[in-house]
Short mmCIF file of C-alpha atoms in Angstrom, two decimals:
data_model
loop_
_atom_site.label_atom_id
_atom_site.label_comp_id
_atom_site.label_asym_id
_atom_site.label_seq_id
_atom_site.Cartn_x
_atom_site.Cartn_y
_atom_site.Cartn_z
CA MET A 1 160.87 247.88 -86.21
CA SER A 2 160.75 246.48 -82.71
CA THR A 3 157.40 245.02 -81.73
CA GLY A 4 158.56 245.47 -78.13
CA THR A 5 158.37 249.26 -78.48
CA LEU A 6 154.85 249.13 -79.87
CA ASP A 7 153.79 246.67 -77.15
CA ARG A 8 155.18 248.90 -74.38
CA MET A 9 153.54 251.99 -75.87
CA THR A 10 150.26 250.07 -76.02
CA GLU A 11 150.56 249.07 -72.37
CA HIS A 12 151.31 252.69 -71.47
CA LEU A 13 148.20 253.86 -73.33
CA GLN A 14 146.13 251.28 -71.45
CA PHE A 15 147.49 252.71 -68.20
CA LEU A 16 146.35 256.14 -69.41
CA GLY A 17 142.81 254.81 -69.88
CA TYR A 18 142.78 253.90 -73.57
CA GLU A 19 140.96 250.79 -74.75
CA ILE A 20 143.19 248.98 -77.25
CA ALA A 21 142.29 246.95 -80.33
CA ARG A 22 144.69 245.50 -82.88
CA GLU A 23 144.05 245.22 -86.60
CA GLY A 24 147.11 243.68 -88.19
CA GLU A 25 149.98 246.09 -87.61
CA LEU A 26 147.60 248.90 -86.58
CA ILE A 27 146.85 249.73 -82.97
CA LEU A 28 143.49 251.44 -82.40
CA ALA A 29 143.28 253.29 -79.09
CA LYS A 30 139.95 254.68 -77.85
CA HIS A 31 139.54 256.91 -74.81
CA PRO A 32 136.32 258.15 -73.20
CA ARG A 33 137.57 261.77 -72.84
CA LYS A 34 140.31 262.13 -75.44
CA PHE A 35 140.54 261.83 -79.20
CA ASN A 36 140.93 258.29 -80.52
CA ILE A 37 144.32 257.48 -81.97
CA VAL A 38 145.80 255.01 -84.42
CA MET A 39 149.40 253.81 -84.17
CA LYS A 40 151.39 252.04 -86.86
CA PRO A 41 155.03 251.33 -87.64
CA VAL A 42 156.42 253.84 -90.15
CA GLY A 43 159.94 254.87 -91.09
CA GLY A 44 161.70 253.03 -88.29
CA GLY A 45 159.35 254.36 -85.60
CA ILE A 46 155.69 254.71 -84.71
CA LEU A 47 153.25 257.10 -86.40
CA ILE A 48 150.49 258.23 -84.05
CA ALA A 49 147.45 259.82 -85.68
CA SER A 50 143.92 261.08 -85.10
CA PHE A 51 141.40 261.68 -87.89
CA PHE A 52 138.54 264.16 -88.09
CA THR A 53 135.87 264.32 -90.79
CA CYS A 54 135.49 267.68 -92.46
CA ALA A 55 132.16 269.40 -92.91
CA ASP A 56 131.01 270.67 -96.30
CA GLU A 57 132.03 274.18 -95.21
CA ALA A 58 135.69 273.08 -95.20
CA LYS A 59 135.41 272.35 -98.92
CA ARG A 60 133.43 275.52 -99.70
CA ASP A 61 135.75 277.79 -97.70
CA ARG A 62 139.05 276.07 -98.48
CA SER A 63 141.19 279.12 -97.71
CA GLY A 64 139.54 279.62 -94.30
CA TYR A 65 139.93 275.92 -93.52
CA LEU A 66 143.61 275.95 -94.46
CA GLU A 67 144.11 279.12 -92.43
CA MET A 68 142.69 277.30 -89.39
CA ILE A 69 145.07 274.38 -90.04
CA ASN A 70 148.02 276.76 -90.38
CA THR A 71 147.07 278.32 -87.04
CA LEU A 72 147.05 274.86 -85.45
CA ASN A 73 150.49 274.08 -86.86
CA ALA A 74 151.90 277.41 -85.69
CA ARG A 75 150.82 276.65 -82.11
CA ALA A 76 151.54 272.91 -82.03
CA VAL A 77 154.58 271.63 -80.19
CA LEU A 78 154.63 268.01 -81.32
CA ALA A 79 151.93 267.26 -83.87
CA ARG A 80 151.38 268.31 -87.42
CA PHE A 81 147.93 269.00 -88.80
CA TYR A 82 146.93 268.73 -92.47
CA ALA A 83 143.99 268.15 -94.78
CA ASP A 84 144.16 264.80 -96.55
CA GLU A 85 143.00 264.04 -100.10
CA ASP A 86 139.33 264.11 -98.96
CA SER A 87 139.89 267.38 -97.03
CA ASP A 88 139.52 265.50 -93.73
CA LEU A 89 141.81 266.73 -90.96
CA ARG A 90 144.69 264.55 -89.82
CA MET A 91 146.76 265.09 -86.70
CA GLU A 92 150.02 263.12 -86.66
CA ALA A 93 153.25 262.77 -84.74
CA TRP A 94 156.13 260.34 -85.17
CA HIS A 95 157.90 258.62 -82.26
CA PRO A 96 161.21 256.77 -82.66
CA ASP A 97 161.46 253.03 -82.18
CA ALA A 98 162.55 253.31 -78.54
CA TYR A 99 160.39 253.22 -75.45
CA ASP A 100 161.19 254.98 -72.21
CA ARG A 101 158.39 255.53 -69.70
CA HIS A 102 159.34 259.14 -68.94
CA THR A 103 159.94 260.10 -72.55
CA PHE A 104 156.69 258.54 -73.76
CA SER A 105 154.81 260.23 -70.89
CA ALA A 106 156.21 263.58 -72.04
CA PHE A 107 155.28 262.72 -75.63
CA MET A 108 151.68 261.96 -74.65
CA GLU A 109 151.44 265.15 -72.57
CA LEU A 110 152.49 267.15 -75.63
CA TRP A 111 150.06 265.14 -77.79
CA ASP A 112 147.27 266.07 -75.36
CA HIS A 113 148.39 269.71 -75.44
CA ASP A 114 148.27 269.78 -79.24
CA SER A 115 144.92 267.95 -79.24
CA GLY A 116 143.57 270.69 -77.01
CA LEU A 117 144.52 273.28 -79.63
CA LEU A 118 141.94 271.73 -81.91
CA LEU A 119 139.20 272.42 -79.36
CA GLU A 120 140.22 276.09 -79.29
CA ALA A 121 140.77 276.56 -83.03
CA PRO A 122 138.95 279.43 -84.71
CA LYS A 123 135.85 278.28 -86.61
CA VAL A 124 136.57 274.61 -85.92
CA GLU A 125 132.85 273.90 -85.51
CA ARG A 126 132.27 275.22 -89.06
CA TYR A 127 134.91 273.02 -90.64
CA LEU A 128 134.70 269.69 -88.79
CA LYS A 129 131.83 267.32 -88.02
#
C-alpha cells in the first residue's frame, strides 16, 4: 500500500472542504455539508466509508429496513450499502492504490451522488437517527 496515494487523496479531500484527522492508519474526514468519511488501507487500495446509527425501528421492522437498503444498492453507482452486526448502516466504496486527480474527482462526484440517495431513501427517517 502506497502512503503517497492516501496522502494525495487526503490533500484532495482538504481541497474539497474536508477537515482531516489521522488516527493511526485511519483518515477521518469531516465536512460541514456532507457526510463524514473514514478512509483506511484495505486489500491493496483504500476503503472509504460512512456510518449511520440505526433507530430502534430498523430492528423492529428488519424487512422494511433491508428493503430500503436494497433500494439504495439498486440505485447506487459506486457505493454499497449494508447493515452491520449492530444493524447500523454502512456506506462503502473501494478505490485502488493509484491517485489521479481527474479519476479521484470523478470518484468523489459519484460518492456524493450515492450519498444523496440516502437523503431520498424511502422511510430513511424511520430507520436512521
